[in-house]
């Protein structure tokens, strides 16, 4: 995994949430540190506030755009001046998410990622972490090798059980010094397992055999979106379907997402509602 992503070392962890938590805590090793991240990002919304509750890290959410990016000028504006260190948290990290879940699996371009990396390195040595749970999907969709796509990042979390289809697990990649510190945090959080070889064997098959199938996943998702748009009760922004995720809206007020999910499940179709309405 280190070789595939162009980093020095890698570390297996049980989940994507642990991968992101460990990564943030390594970079923000002093309580009261601050991380800049999207207000619609997975780390900010769906990981139980772990960076704050476990690590004492303060999130500084920046508005996420529909394509999963944050405006560059908003990122720059969120970086704290050292003049206010006695009053404010200390900015130490910027987090990106590629692909971006809440934008429907949109991809962040290599140009955008590089630009954010430049801002991080120029701004008093901030670090850049990429939540790359589906980074292989982004790589395939963009036609950019994974190592080039994450070149600007100091660390990346890669999920093995989403697009790649392994039973369980994620991998953190970064410098050797970063991974050495991450090993201690993994142990502290209960993620060090003697049985990891069994899990990694399945994960190895996923990385070896599944990446070549992702383009077909993307094609099928696009075809599914086109088909849904032909049903008058639904609407899909087909342009937003870049990878393996399809988000659609119900435009018929007589149909609730909860009820639709129940009906589809009886027909062996699993759908995840974005809300309970």
mmCIF file of C-alpha atoms in Angstrom, residues 20-242:
data_model
loop_
_atom_site.group_PDB
_atom_site.id
_atom_site.type_symbol
_atom_site.label_atom_id
_atom_site.label_comp_id
_atom_site.label_asym_id
_atom_site.label_seq_id
_atom_site.Cartn_x
_atom_site.Cartn_y
_atom_site.Cartn_z
ATOM 1 C CA UNK A 20 -8.803 9.158 10.278
ATOM 2 C CA UNK A 21 -8.711 9.513 14.059
ATOM 3 C CA UNK A 22 -5.180 8.137 14.341
ATOM 4 C CA UNK A 23 -4.005 10.330 11.469
ATOM 5 C CA UNK A 24 -5.449 13.511 12.944
ATOM 6 C CA UNK A 25 -4.031 12.750 16.385
ATOM 7 C CA UNK A 26 -0.540 12.125 15.039
ATOM 8 C CA UNK A 27 -0.536 15.461 13.239
ATOM 9 C CA UNK A 28 -2.254 17.313 16.107
ATOM 10 C CA UNK A 29 -0.243 15.934 18.996
ATOM 11 C CA UNK A 30 -0.961 18.882 21.294
ATOM 12 C CA UNK A 31 -4.421 19.317 22.789
ATOM 13 C CA UNK A 32 -6.015 22.523 21.595
ATOM 14 C CA UNK A 33 -4.756 22.015 18.048
ATOM 15 C CA UNK A 34 -7.175 22.892 15.244
ATOM 16 C CA UNK A 35 -7.987 21.100 12.002
ATOM 17 C CA UNK A 36 -9.574 22.772 8.961
ATOM 18 C CA UNK A 37 -12.065 20.469 7.229
ATOM 19 C CA UNK A 38 -15.290 20.590 5.225
ATOM 20 C CA UNK A 39 -18.531 21.168 7.105
ATOM 21 C CA UNK A 40 -20.058 18.303 5.102
ATOM 22 C CA UNK A 41 -17.090 15.958 5.463
ATOM 23 C CA UNK A 42 -17.177 12.453 6.875
ATOM 24 C CA UNK A 43 -14.663 13.232 9.639
ATOM 25 C CA UNK A 44 -16.750 16.183 10.797
ATOM 26 C CA UNK A 45 -20.204 14.591 10.621
ATOM 27 C CA UNK A 46 -20.004 10.812 10.893
ATOM 28 C CA UNK A 47 -17.101 9.878 13.149
ATOM 29 C CA UNK A 48 -18.656 10.592 16.540
ATOM 30 C CA UNK A 49 -16.624 13.745 17.103
ATOM 31 C CA UNK A 50 -13.665 11.535 17.962
ATOM 32 C CA UNK A 51 -10.989 14.087 17.139
ATOM 33 C CA UNK A 52 -12.460 16.316 19.849
ATOM 34 C CA UNK A 53 -13.564 13.762 22.441
ATOM 35 C CA UNK A 54 -10.445 11.593 22.256
ATOM 36 C CA UNK A 55 -7.785 14.003 21.073
ATOM 37 C CA UNK A 56 -8.890 17.424 22.243
ATOM 38 C CA UNK A 57 -8.621 18.640 18.642
ATOM 39 C CA UNK A 58 -10.796 21.596 17.655
ATOM 40 C CA UNK A 59 -12.555 21.331 14.273
ATOM 41 C CA UNK A 60 -12.732 24.456 12.117
ATOM 42 C CA UNK A 61 -15.392 23.594 9.517
ATOM 43 C CA UNK A 62 -15.306 25.379 6.174
ATOM 44 C CA UNK A 63 -18.314 25.317 3.864
ATOM 45 C CA UNK A 64 -18.201 22.400 1.449
ATOM 46 C CA UNK A 65 -19.088 23.086 -2.166
ATOM 47 C CA UNK A 66 -21.410 20.757 -4.133
ATOM 48 C CA UNK A 67 -18.352 19.179 -5.791
ATOM 49 C CA UNK A 68 -16.721 18.316 -2.451
ATOM 50 C CA UNK A 69 -14.110 21.072 -2.518
ATOM 51 C CA UNK A 70 -13.666 23.954 -0.127
ATOM 52 C CA UNK A 71 -12.951 27.382 -1.608
ATOM 53 C CA UNK A 72 -9.236 28.087 -1.438
ATOM 54 C CA UNK A 73 -9.767 31.581 -0.058
ATOM 55 C CA UNK A 74 -11.958 30.177 2.730
ATOM 56 C CA UNK A 75 -9.251 27.674 3.673
ATOM 57 C CA UNK A 76 -6.662 30.447 3.798
ATOM 58 C CA UNK A 77 -8.987 32.633 5.883
ATOM 59 C CA UNK A 78 -9.477 29.806 8.385
ATOM 60 C CA UNK A 79 -5.756 29.464 9.145
ATOM 61 C CA UNK A 80 -5.088 31.100 12.504
ATOM 62 C CA UNK A 81 -2.494 33.823 12.839
ATOM 63 C CA UNK A 82 0.259 33.035 15.348
ATOM 64 C CA UNK A 83 -0.361 36.503 16.781
ATOM 65 C CA UNK A 84 -3.487 35.170 18.492
ATOM 66 C CA UNK A 85 -1.962 32.024 19.947
ATOM 67 C CA UNK A 86 -2.819 33.054 23.500
ATOM 68 C CA UNK A 87 -6.505 33.272 22.580
ATOM 69 C CA UNK A 88 -7.166 30.814 19.760
ATOM 70 C CA UNK A 89 -6.526 27.176 18.873
ATOM 71 C CA UNK A 90 -3.393 26.533 16.826
ATOM 72 C CA UNK A 91 -4.046 25.467 13.225
ATOM 73 C CA UNK A 92 -1.977 22.366 12.487
ATOM 74 C CA UNK A 93 -3.844 20.360 9.839
ATOM 75 C CA UNK A 94 -6.081 20.551 6.758
ATOM 76 C CA UNK A 95 -8.249 17.564 5.811
ATOM 77 C CA UNK A 96 -9.674 16.748 2.379
ATOM 78 C CA UNK A 97 -11.989 13.890 1.369
ATOM 79 C CA UNK A 98 -11.596 12.091 -1.968
ATOM 80 C CA UNK A 99 -14.022 10.893 -3.188
ATOM 81 C CA UNK A 100 -16.442 13.099 -1.276
ATOM 82 C CA UNK A 101 -19.370 11.135 0.136
ATOM 83 C CA UNK A 102 -21.946 13.849 0.678
ATOM 84 C CA UNK A 103 -21.432 15.279 -2.785
ATOM 85 C CA UNK A 104 -22.368 11.895 -4.213
ATOM 86 C CA UNK A 105 -18.894 10.473 -4.670
ATOM 87 C CA UNK A 106 -17.408 13.429 -6.571
ATOM 88 C CA UNK A 107 -13.663 13.443 -7.191
ATOM 89 C CA UNK A 108 -11.173 16.091 -6.112
ATOM 90 C CA UNK A 109 -8.773 16.860 -8.939
ATOM 91 C CA UNK A 110 -5.028 16.493 -8.572
ATOM 92 C CA UNK A 111 -4.661 20.203 -9.337
ATOM 93 C CA UNK A 112 -6.958 21.152 -6.457
ATOM 94 C CA UNK A 113 -5.239 18.758 -4.076
ATOM 95 C CA UNK A 114 -1.824 20.087 -5.043
ATOM 96 C CA UNK A 115 -3.001 23.644 -4.446
ATOM 97 C CA UNK A 116 -4.247 22.832 -0.952
ATOM 98 C CA UNK A 117 -0.969 21.048 -0.264
ATOM 99 C CA UNK A 118 0.951 24.149 -1.293
ATOM 100 C CA UNK A 119 -1.148 26.305 1.031
ATOM 101 C CA UNK A 120 -0.519 23.896 3.908
ATOM 102 C CA UNK A 121 3.238 23.816 3.436
ATOM 103 C CA UNK A 122 3.499 27.579 2.944
ATOM 104 C CA UNK A 123 1.372 28.343 5.997
ATOM 105 C CA UNK A 124 3.773 27.721 8.862
ATOM 106 C CA UNK A 125 4.236 24.065 7.972
ATOM 107 C CA UNK A 126 0.676 22.784 8.258
ATOM 108 C CA UNK A 127 0.034 19.153 7.360
ATOM 109 C CA UNK A 128 -2.444 17.769 4.829
ATOM 110 C CA UNK A 129 -4.441 14.590 5.481
ATOM 111 C CA UNK A 130 -6.669 13.024 2.835
ATOM 112 C CA UNK A 131 -9.606 10.881 3.875
ATOM 113 C CA UNK A 132 -9.182 8.645 0.850
ATOM 114 C CA UNK A 133 -11.705 5.983 1.772
ATOM 115 C CA UNK A 134 -12.497 5.675 -1.955
ATOM 116 C CA UNK A 135 -9.250 7.063 -3.359
ATOM 117 C CA UNK A 136 -8.957 4.191 -5.843
ATOM 118 C CA UNK A 137 -12.376 5.130 -7.228
ATOM 119 C CA UNK A 138 -11.159 8.703 -7.643
ATOM 120 C CA UNK A 139 -7.985 7.503 -9.325
ATOM 121 C CA UNK A 140 -9.873 5.390 -11.849
ATOM 122 C CA UNK A 141 -12.486 8.062 -12.571
ATOM 123 C CA UNK A 142 -9.889 10.800 -13.060
ATOM 124 C CA UNK A 143 -7.380 8.638 -14.887
ATOM 125 C CA UNK A 144 -4.671 9.703 -12.436
ATOM 126 C CA UNK A 145 -2.473 7.156 -10.583
ATOM 127 C CA UNK A 146 -3.126 7.012 -6.851
ATOM 128 C CA UNK A 147 0.424 7.995 -5.940
ATOM 129 C CA UNK A 148 0.173 11.154 -8.050
ATOM 130 C CA UNK A 149 -3.292 11.971 -6.724
ATOM 131 C CA UNK A 150 -2.068 11.980 -3.106
ATOM 132 C CA UNK A 151 1.463 13.284 -3.689
ATOM 133 C CA UNK A 152 0.740 16.543 -1.833
ATOM 134 C CA UNK A 153 -0.639 14.760 1.244
ATOM 135 C CA UNK A 154 1.335 14.016 4.393
ATOM 136 C CA UNK A 155 -1.025 11.155 5.222
ATOM 137 C CA UNK A 156 -3.877 9.274 3.577
ATOM 138 C CA UNK A 157 -6.462 6.844 4.905
ATOM 139 C CA UNK A 158 -7.587 4.193 2.401
ATOM 140 C CA UNK A 159 -10.634 2.000 3.007
ATOM 141 C CA UNK A 160 -10.319 -1.591 1.829
ATOM 142 C CA UNK A 161 -13.942 -2.591 2.396
ATOM 143 C CA UNK A 162 -15.835 -0.010 0.314
ATOM 144 C CA UNK A 163 -15.125 0.156 -3.408
ATOM 145 C CA UNK A 164 -12.438 -2.531 -3.152
ATOM 146 C CA UNK A 165 -14.749 -5.000 -1.428
ATOM 147 C CA UNK A 166 -12.532 -6.487 1.299
ATOM 148 C CA UNK A 167 -14.399 -7.820 4.358
ATOM 149 C CA UNK A 168 -12.883 -5.300 6.759
ATOM 150 C CA UNK A 169 -10.125 -2.779 7.277
ATOM 151 C CA UNK A 170 -8.402 0.415 6.245
ATOM 152 C CA UNK A 171 -4.784 1.420 5.748
ATOM 153 C CA UNK A 172 -3.002 4.609 6.792
ATOM 154 C CA UNK A 173 -0.027 5.696 4.700
ATOM 155 C CA UNK A 174 2.581 8.373 5.315
ATOM 156 C CA UNK A 175 6.214 8.876 6.247
ATOM 157 C CA UNK A 176 8.022 6.290 8.361
ATOM 158 C CA UNK A 177 8.112 8.708 11.302
ATOM 159 C CA UNK A 178 4.371 9.310 10.954
ATOM 160 C CA UNK A 179 3.556 5.592 10.866
ATOM 161 C CA UNK A 180 5.827 4.906 13.859
ATOM 162 C CA UNK A 181 3.714 7.314 15.897
ATOM 163 C CA UNK A 182 0.496 5.934 14.422
ATOM 164 C CA UNK A 183 1.366 2.434 15.683
ATOM 165 C CA UNK A 184 1.303 3.629 19.288
ATOM 166 C CA UNK A 185 -2.073 5.331 18.818
ATOM 167 C CA UNK A 186 -3.530 2.282 17.086
ATOM 168 C CA UNK A 187 -2.578 0.198 20.109
ATOM 169 C CA UNK A 188 -4.032 2.769 22.515
ATOM 170 C CA UNK A 189 -7.337 2.737 20.621
ATOM 171 C CA UNK A 190 -7.535 -1.065 20.620
ATOM 172 C CA UNK A 191 -6.702 -1.557 16.969
ATOM 173 C CA UNK A 192 -3.643 -3.786 17.292
ATOM 174 C CA UNK A 193 -4.706 -7.365 16.447
ATOM 175 C CA UNK A 194 -2.661 -10.556 16.344
ATOM 176 C CA UNK A 195 -5.196 -11.948 13.868
ATOM 177 C CA UNK A 196 -4.526 -9.187 11.354
ATOM 178 C CA UNK A 197 -2.874 -11.547 8.867
ATOM 179 C CA UNK A 198 -6.180 -13.249 8.092
ATOM 180 C CA UNK A 199 -7.828 -9.893 7.429
ATOM 181 C CA UNK A 200 -4.901 -8.621 5.381
ATOM 182 C CA UNK A 201 -4.938 -11.725 3.188
ATOM 183 C CA UNK A 202 -8.477 -10.880 2.084
ATOM 184 C CA UNK A 203 -7.542 -7.204 1.773
ATOM 185 C CA UNK A 204 -4.604 -8.115 -0.450
ATOM 186 C CA UNK A 205 -6.929 -9.956 -2.822
ATOM 187 C CA UNK A 206 -9.211 -6.911 -2.920
ATOM 188 C CA UNK A 207 -6.375 -4.537 -3.829
ATOM 189 C CA UNK A 208 -4.879 -6.986 -6.324
ATOM 190 C CA UNK A 209 -8.086 -8.011 -8.114
ATOM 191 C CA UNK A 210 -10.737 -5.312 -7.671
ATOM 192 C CA UNK A 211 -9.143 -2.068 -8.816
ATOM 193 C CA UNK A 212 -9.517 -3.178 -12.426
ATOM 194 C CA UNK A 213 -13.260 -3.613 -11.911
ATOM 195 C CA UNK A 214 -13.969 -0.117 -10.564
ATOM 196 C CA UNK A 215 -14.513 1.473 -13.988
ATOM 197 C CA UNK A 216 -17.363 -0.964 -14.569
ATOM 198 C CA UNK A 217 -18.831 -0.028 -11.176
ATOM 199 C CA UNK A 218 -18.802 3.603 -12.278
ATOM 200 C CA UNK A 219 -20.427 2.732 -15.603
ATOM 201 C CA UNK A 220 -23.193 0.821 -13.862
ATOM 202 C CA UNK A 221 -23.790 3.687 -11.408
ATOM 203 C CA UNK A 222 -24.144 6.142 -14.298
ATOM 204 C CA UNK A 223 -26.572 3.783 -16.080
ATOM 205 C CA UNK A 224 -28.575 3.430 -12.863
ATOM 206 C CA UNK A 225 -28.790 7.219 -12.525
ATOM 207 C CA UNK A 226 -30.009 7.566 -16.100
ATOM 208 C CA UNK A 227 -32.649 4.922 -15.445
ATOM 209 C CA UNK A 228 -33.861 6.568 -12.244
ATOM 210 C CA UNK A 229 -34.308 9.853 -14.103
ATOM 211 C CA UNK A 230 -36.848 8.108 -16.339
ATOM 212 C CA UNK A 231 -39.100 7.504 -13.321
ATOM 213 C CA UNK A 232 -41.243 10.590 -12.827
ATOM 214 C CA UNK A 233 -41.246 10.299 -9.035
ATOM 215 C CA UNK A 234 -37.443 10.565 -8.819
ATOM 216 C CA UNK A 235 -34.762 12.986 -9.943
ATOM 217 C CA UNK A 236 -31.001 12.540 -10.147
ATOM 218 C CA UNK A 237 -28.265 14.996 -11.014
ATOM 219 C CA UNK A 238 -26.567 12.687 -13.511
ATOM 220 C CA UNK A 239 -23.561 14.985 -13.810
ATOM 221 C CA UNK A 240 -22.767 14.384 -10.135
ATOM 222 C CA UNK A 241 -22.438 10.615 -10.638
ATOM 223 C CA UNK A 242 -18.701 10.330 -11.211
#
